[in-house]
Short mmCIF file of C-alpha atoms in Angstrom, two decimals:
data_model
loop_
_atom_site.label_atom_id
_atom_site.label_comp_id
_atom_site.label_asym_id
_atom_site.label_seq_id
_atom_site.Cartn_x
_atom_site.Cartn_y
_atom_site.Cartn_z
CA UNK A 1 14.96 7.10 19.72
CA UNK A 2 12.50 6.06 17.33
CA UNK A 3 9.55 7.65 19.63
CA UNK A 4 11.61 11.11 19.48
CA UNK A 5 11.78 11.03 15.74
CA UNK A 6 8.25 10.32 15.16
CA UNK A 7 7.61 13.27 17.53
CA UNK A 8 9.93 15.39 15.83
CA UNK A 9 8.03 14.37 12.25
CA UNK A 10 4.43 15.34 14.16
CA UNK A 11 5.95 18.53 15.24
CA UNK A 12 6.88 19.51 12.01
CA UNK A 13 3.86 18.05 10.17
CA UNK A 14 1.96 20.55 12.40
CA UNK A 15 4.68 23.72 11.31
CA UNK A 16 4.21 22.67 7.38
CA UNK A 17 0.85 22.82 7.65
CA UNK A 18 0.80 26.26 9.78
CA UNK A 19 3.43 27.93 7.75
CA UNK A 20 4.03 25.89 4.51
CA UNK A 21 6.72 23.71 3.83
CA UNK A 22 9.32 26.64 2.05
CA UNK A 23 8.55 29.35 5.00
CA UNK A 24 9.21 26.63 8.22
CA UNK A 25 12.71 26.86 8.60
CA UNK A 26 14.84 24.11 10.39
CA UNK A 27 15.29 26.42 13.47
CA UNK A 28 11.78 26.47 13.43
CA UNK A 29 11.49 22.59 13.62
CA UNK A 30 14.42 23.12 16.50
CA UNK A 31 12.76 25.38 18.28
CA UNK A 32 9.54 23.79 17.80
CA UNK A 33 10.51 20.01 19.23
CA UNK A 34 13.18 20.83 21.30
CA UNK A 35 15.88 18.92 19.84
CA UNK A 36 19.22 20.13 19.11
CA UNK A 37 20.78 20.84 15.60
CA UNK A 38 22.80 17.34 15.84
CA UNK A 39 19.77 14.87 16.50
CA UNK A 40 18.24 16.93 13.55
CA UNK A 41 20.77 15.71 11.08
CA UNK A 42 21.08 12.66 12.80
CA UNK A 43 17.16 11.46 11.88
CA UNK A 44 17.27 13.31 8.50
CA UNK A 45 19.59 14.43 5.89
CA UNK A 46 17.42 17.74 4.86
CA UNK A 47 13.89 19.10 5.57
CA UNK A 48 12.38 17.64 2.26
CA UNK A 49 13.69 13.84 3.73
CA UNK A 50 11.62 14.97 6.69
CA UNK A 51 8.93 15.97 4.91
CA UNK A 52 9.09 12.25 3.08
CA UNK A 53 9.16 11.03 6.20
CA UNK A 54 5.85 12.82 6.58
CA UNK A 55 4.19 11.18 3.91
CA UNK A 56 5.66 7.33 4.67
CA UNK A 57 4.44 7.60 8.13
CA UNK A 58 0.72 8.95 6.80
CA UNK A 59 0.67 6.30 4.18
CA UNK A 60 1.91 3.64 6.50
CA UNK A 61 -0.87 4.36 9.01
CA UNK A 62 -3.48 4.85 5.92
CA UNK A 63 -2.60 1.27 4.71
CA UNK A 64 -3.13 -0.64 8.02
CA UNK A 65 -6.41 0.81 8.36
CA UNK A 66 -7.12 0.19 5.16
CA UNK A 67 -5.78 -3.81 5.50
CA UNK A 68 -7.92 -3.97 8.51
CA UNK A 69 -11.30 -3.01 6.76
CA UNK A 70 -10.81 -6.33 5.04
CA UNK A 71 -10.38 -8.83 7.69
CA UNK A 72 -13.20 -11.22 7.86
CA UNK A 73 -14.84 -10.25 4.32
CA UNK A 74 -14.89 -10.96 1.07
CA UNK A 75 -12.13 -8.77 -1.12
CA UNK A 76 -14.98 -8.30 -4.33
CA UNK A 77 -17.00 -6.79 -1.81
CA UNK A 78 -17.38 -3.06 -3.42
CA UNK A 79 -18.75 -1.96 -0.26
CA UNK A 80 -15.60 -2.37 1.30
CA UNK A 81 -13.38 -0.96 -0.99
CA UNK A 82 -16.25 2.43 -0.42
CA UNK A 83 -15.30 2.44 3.08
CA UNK A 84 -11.34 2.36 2.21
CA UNK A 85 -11.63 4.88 -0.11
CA UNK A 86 -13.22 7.36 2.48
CA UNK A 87 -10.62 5.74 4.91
CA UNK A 88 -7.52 7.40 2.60
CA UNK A 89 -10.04 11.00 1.29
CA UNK A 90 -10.68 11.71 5.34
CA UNK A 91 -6.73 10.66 5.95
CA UNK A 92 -5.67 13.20 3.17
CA UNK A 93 -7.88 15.94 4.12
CA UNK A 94 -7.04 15.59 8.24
CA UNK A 95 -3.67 15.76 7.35
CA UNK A 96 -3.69 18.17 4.78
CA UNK A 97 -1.97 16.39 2.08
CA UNK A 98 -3.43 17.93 -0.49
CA UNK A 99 -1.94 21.36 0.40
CA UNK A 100 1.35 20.37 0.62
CA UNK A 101 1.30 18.55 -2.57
CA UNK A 102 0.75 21.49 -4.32
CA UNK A 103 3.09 23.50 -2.73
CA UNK A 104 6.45 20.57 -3.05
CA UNK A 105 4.99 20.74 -6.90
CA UNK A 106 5.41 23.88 -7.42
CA UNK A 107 8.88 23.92 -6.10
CA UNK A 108 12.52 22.82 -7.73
CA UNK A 109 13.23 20.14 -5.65
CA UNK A 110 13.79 17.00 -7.37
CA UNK A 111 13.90 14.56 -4.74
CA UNK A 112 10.40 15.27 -3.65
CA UNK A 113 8.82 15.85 -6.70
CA UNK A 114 10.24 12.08 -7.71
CA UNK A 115 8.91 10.57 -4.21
CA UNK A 116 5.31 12.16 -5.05
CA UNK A 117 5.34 11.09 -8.65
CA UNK A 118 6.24 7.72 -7.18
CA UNK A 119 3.32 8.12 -4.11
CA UNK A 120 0.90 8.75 -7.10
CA UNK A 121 1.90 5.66 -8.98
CA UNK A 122 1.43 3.65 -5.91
CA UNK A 123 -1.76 4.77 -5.55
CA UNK A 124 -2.57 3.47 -9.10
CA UNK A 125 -0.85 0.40 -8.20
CA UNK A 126 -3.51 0.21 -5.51
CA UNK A 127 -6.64 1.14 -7.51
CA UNK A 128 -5.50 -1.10 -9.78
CA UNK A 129 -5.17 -4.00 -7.39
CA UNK A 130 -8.01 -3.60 -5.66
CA UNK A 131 -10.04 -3.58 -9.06
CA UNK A 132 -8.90 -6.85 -9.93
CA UNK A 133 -10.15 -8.71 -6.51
CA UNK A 134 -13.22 -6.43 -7.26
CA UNK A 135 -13.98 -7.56 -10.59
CA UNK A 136 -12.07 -10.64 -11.44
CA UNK A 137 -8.92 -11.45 -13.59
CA UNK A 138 -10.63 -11.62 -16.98
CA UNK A 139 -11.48 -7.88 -16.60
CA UNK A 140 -7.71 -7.47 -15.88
CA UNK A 141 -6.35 -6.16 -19.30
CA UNK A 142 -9.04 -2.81 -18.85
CA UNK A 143 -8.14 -1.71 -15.02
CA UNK A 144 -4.97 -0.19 -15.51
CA UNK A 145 -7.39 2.26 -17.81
CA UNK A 146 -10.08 2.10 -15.19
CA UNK A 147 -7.68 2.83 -12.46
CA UNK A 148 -6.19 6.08 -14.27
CA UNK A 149 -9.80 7.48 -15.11
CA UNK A 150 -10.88 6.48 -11.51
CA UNK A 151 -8.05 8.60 -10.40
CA UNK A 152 -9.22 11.66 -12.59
CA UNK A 153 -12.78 11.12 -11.62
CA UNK A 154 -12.60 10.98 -8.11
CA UNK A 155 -10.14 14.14 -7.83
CA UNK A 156 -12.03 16.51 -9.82
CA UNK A 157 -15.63 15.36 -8.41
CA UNK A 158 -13.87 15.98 -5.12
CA UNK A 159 -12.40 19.47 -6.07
CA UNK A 160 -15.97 20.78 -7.49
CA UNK A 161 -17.88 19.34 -4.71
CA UNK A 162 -15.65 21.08 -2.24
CA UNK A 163 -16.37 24.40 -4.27
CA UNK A 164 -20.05 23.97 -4.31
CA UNK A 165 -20.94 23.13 -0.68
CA UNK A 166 -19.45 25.75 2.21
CA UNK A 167 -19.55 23.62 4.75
CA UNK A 168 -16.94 21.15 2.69
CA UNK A 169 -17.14 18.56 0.55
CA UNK A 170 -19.85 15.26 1.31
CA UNK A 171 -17.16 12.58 1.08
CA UNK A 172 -19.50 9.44 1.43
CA UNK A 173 -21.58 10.59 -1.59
CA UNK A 174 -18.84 11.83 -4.01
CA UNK A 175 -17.14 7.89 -3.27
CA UNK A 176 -20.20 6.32 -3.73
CA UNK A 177 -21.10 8.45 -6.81
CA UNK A 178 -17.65 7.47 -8.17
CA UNK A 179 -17.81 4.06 -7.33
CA UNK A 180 -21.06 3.71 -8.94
CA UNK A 181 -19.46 5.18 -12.19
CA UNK A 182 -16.42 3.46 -11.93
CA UNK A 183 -18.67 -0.28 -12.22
CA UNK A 184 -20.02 1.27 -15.50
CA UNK A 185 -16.62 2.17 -17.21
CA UNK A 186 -15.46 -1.28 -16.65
CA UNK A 187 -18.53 -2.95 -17.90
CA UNK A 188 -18.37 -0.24 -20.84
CA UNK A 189 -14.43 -0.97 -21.54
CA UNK A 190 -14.69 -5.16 -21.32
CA UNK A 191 -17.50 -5.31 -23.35
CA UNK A 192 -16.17 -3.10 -26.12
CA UNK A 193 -12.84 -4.61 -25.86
CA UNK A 194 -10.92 -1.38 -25.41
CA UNK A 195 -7.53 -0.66 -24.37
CA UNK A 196 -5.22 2.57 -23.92
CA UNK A 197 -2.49 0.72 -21.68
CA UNK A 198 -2.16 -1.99 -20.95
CA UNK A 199 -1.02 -3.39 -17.43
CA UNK A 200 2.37 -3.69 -17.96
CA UNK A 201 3.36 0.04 -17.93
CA UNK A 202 2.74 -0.43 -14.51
CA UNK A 203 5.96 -2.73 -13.63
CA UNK A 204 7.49 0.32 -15.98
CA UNK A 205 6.71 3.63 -13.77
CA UNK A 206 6.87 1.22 -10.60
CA UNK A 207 9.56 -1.90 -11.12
CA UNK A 208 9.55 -3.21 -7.52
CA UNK A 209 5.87 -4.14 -7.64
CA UNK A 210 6.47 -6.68 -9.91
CA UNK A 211 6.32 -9.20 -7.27
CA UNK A 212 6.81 -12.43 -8.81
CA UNK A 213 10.60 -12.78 -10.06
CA UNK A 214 12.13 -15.68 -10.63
CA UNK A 215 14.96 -15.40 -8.27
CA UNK A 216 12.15 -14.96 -4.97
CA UNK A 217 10.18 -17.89 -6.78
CA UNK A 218 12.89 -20.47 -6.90
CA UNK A 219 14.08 -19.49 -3.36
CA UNK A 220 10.44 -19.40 -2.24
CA UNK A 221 10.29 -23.21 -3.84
CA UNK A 222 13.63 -24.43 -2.74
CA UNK A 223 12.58 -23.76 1.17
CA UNK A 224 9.40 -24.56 0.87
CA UNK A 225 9.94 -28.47 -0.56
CA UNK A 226 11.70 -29.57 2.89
CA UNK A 227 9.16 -28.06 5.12
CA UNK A 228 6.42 -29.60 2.73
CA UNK A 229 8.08 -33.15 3.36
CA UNK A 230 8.84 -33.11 6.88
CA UNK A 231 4.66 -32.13 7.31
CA UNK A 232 4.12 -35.39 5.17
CA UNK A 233 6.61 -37.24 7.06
CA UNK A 234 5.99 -36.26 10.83
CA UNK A 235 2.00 -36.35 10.75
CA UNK A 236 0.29 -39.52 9.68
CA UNK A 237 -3.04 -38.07 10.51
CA UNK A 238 -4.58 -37.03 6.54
CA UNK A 239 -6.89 -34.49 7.67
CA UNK A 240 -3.57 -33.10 10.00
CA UNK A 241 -1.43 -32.88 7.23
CA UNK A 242 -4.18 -31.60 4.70
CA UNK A 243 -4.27 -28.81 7.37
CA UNK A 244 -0.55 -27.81 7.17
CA UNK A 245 -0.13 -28.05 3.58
CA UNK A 246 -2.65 -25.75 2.92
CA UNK A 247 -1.19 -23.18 5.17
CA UNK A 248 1.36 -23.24 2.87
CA UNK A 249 -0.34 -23.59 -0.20
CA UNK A 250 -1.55 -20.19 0.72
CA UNK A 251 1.46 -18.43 1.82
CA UNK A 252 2.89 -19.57 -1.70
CA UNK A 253 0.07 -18.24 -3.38
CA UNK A 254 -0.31 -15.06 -1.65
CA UNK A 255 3.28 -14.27 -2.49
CA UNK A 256 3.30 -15.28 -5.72
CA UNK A 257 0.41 -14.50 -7.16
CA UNK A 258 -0.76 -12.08 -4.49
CA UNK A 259 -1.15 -8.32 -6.32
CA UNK A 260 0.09 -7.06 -3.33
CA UNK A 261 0.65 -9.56 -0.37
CA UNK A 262 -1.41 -9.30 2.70
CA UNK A 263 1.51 -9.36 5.69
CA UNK A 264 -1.19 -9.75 8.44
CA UNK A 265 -2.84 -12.89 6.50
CA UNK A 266 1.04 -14.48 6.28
CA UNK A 267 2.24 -13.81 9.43
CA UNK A 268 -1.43 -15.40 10.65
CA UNK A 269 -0.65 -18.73 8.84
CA UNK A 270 3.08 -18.68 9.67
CA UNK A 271 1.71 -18.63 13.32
CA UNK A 272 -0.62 -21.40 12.65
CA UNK A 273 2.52 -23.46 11.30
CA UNK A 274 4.70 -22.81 14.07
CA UNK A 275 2.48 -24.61 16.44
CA UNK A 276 4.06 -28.30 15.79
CA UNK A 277 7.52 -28.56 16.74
CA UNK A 278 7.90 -31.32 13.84
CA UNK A 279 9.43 -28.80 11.23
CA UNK A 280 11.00 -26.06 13.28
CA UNK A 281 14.30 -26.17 11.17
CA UNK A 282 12.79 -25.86 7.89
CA UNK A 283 10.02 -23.41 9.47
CA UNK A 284 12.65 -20.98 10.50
CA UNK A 285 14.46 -21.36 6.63
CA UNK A 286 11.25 -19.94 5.23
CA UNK A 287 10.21 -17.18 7.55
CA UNK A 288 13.30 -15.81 7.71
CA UNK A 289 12.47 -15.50 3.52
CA UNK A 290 9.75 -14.01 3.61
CA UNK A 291 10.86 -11.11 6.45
CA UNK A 292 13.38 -10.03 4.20
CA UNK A 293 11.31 -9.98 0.96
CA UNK A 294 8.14 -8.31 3.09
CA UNK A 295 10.79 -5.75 4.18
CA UNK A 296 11.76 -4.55 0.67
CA UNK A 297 8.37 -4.74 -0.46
CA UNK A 298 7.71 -2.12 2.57
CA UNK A 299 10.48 0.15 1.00
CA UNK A 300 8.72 0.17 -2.11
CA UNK A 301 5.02 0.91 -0.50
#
């Protein structure tokens, strides 16, 4: 089932982007992936839920590619955060994103018009994110401001690139141009001391990516106690137990202070503390946690 829906939401990726989203009809979807009326209604409520199913299954893909870029290196390494950023410009521009932006935009429909504006302050979210592992907490009070002029910057040098070359716009060198004047504006701001918004607006326009409330924190703390005292209690080796309590140490952290956690680095470390059979109770307490809190932080992302 789930292998005939995605095919259904390729299929009429490939009609929006051939037609536009207003002129592709349902029938033409139907006619298009060979599925009857009924399974239509029975993976989506409309076309513009499809068409959010579009974007969720884009940006899903988008973000493991970008989560894998960072395996093995440093997360202030600018370099990196170059090659995600030409990662997500190549991912819009394959998939034609831009184009049917403008066109759900320029429309009356409500629903998708909310899930874009909500798209775009995820993206922020990211920027912003990604700025602080970049260039350190202190600096944190200025990237919210950095992350919105980024934003501007990168679009516009994008859109007047594209006009001035035929042949399409040089993505490597309008990132890296960015980039490089990105580094200056926050160097500019934190030195000056200047501030149009500050960070918290963010938790405003996007609520669920305030990560660390105090009803996940206390559960997070109340599961993770017993598993931290049957590690003491089971291993009498030091350097064993210094081992296992830092695997948790950094789950905890990640979660709680994470700006977004990294679900590939937990699950790693969850893996790592499932191989003693010591704690398996208390083990199973906390994953089964964290699955449900990684799942609604999915639903926001």
């Amino acid at each position: 089932m789930y292998n005939r829906k995605q095919n259904v939401i390729k299929m009429a990726h490939q009609l929006f982007v051939e037609k536009g989203f207003h002129a592709t009809s349902i029938q033409d979807i139907l006619d298009y992936s060979g599925i009857s009326k009924g399974t239509f209604y029975n993976y989506f409520s409309s076309k513009s839920e499809l068409l959010i199913g579009i974007y969720k299954t884009i940006y899903k893909e988008l973000e493991k590619e970008r989560t894998d870029l960072l395996v093995g290196h440093d997360l202030s390494d600018i370099e990196i955060f170059m090659k995600q950023m030409e990662l997500q410009l190549i991912s819009n521009k394959k998939n034609k994103l831009i184009a049917l932006y403008e066109e759900v935009m320029a429309s009356n429909d409500i629903d998708l018009k909310q899930f874009i504006q909500r798209s775009r302050f995820r993206t922020l979210h990211w920027y912003y994110a990604r700025f602080i592992d970049i260039f350190g907490e202190e600096k944190k009070p200025y990237l919210l401001d950095c992350a919105i002029m980024f934003q501007g910057l990168l679009q516009h040098n994008l859109q007047y690139n594209r006009l001035a070359f035929e042949t399409g716009e040089k993505i490597s060198q309008v990132v890296r141009y960015s980039v490089g004047r990105l580094v200056k504006m926050v160097e500019e701001v934190s030195e000056s001391g200047s501030q149009l918004l500050e960070p918290m607006y963010l938790e405003k326009w996007l609520p669920s990516c305030n990560h660390n409330n105090q009803t996940f924190k206390q559960q997070l703390l109340h599961y993770a106690v017993p598993l931290r005292k049957a590690i003491t209690k089971n291993l009498l080796d030091e350097g064993e137990q210094e081992k296992y309590l830092e695997l948790l140490d950094f789950i905890q952290d990640e979660l709680l202070h994470g700006n977004k956690p990294r679900k590939f680095l937990i699950e790693s470390a969850l893996v790592s503390l499932n191989s003693s059979s010591f704690w398996k109770k208390e083990l199973k307490q906390l994953e089964g946690l964290i699955e449900d809190y990684i799942k609604q932080l999915e639903e926001v992302y």
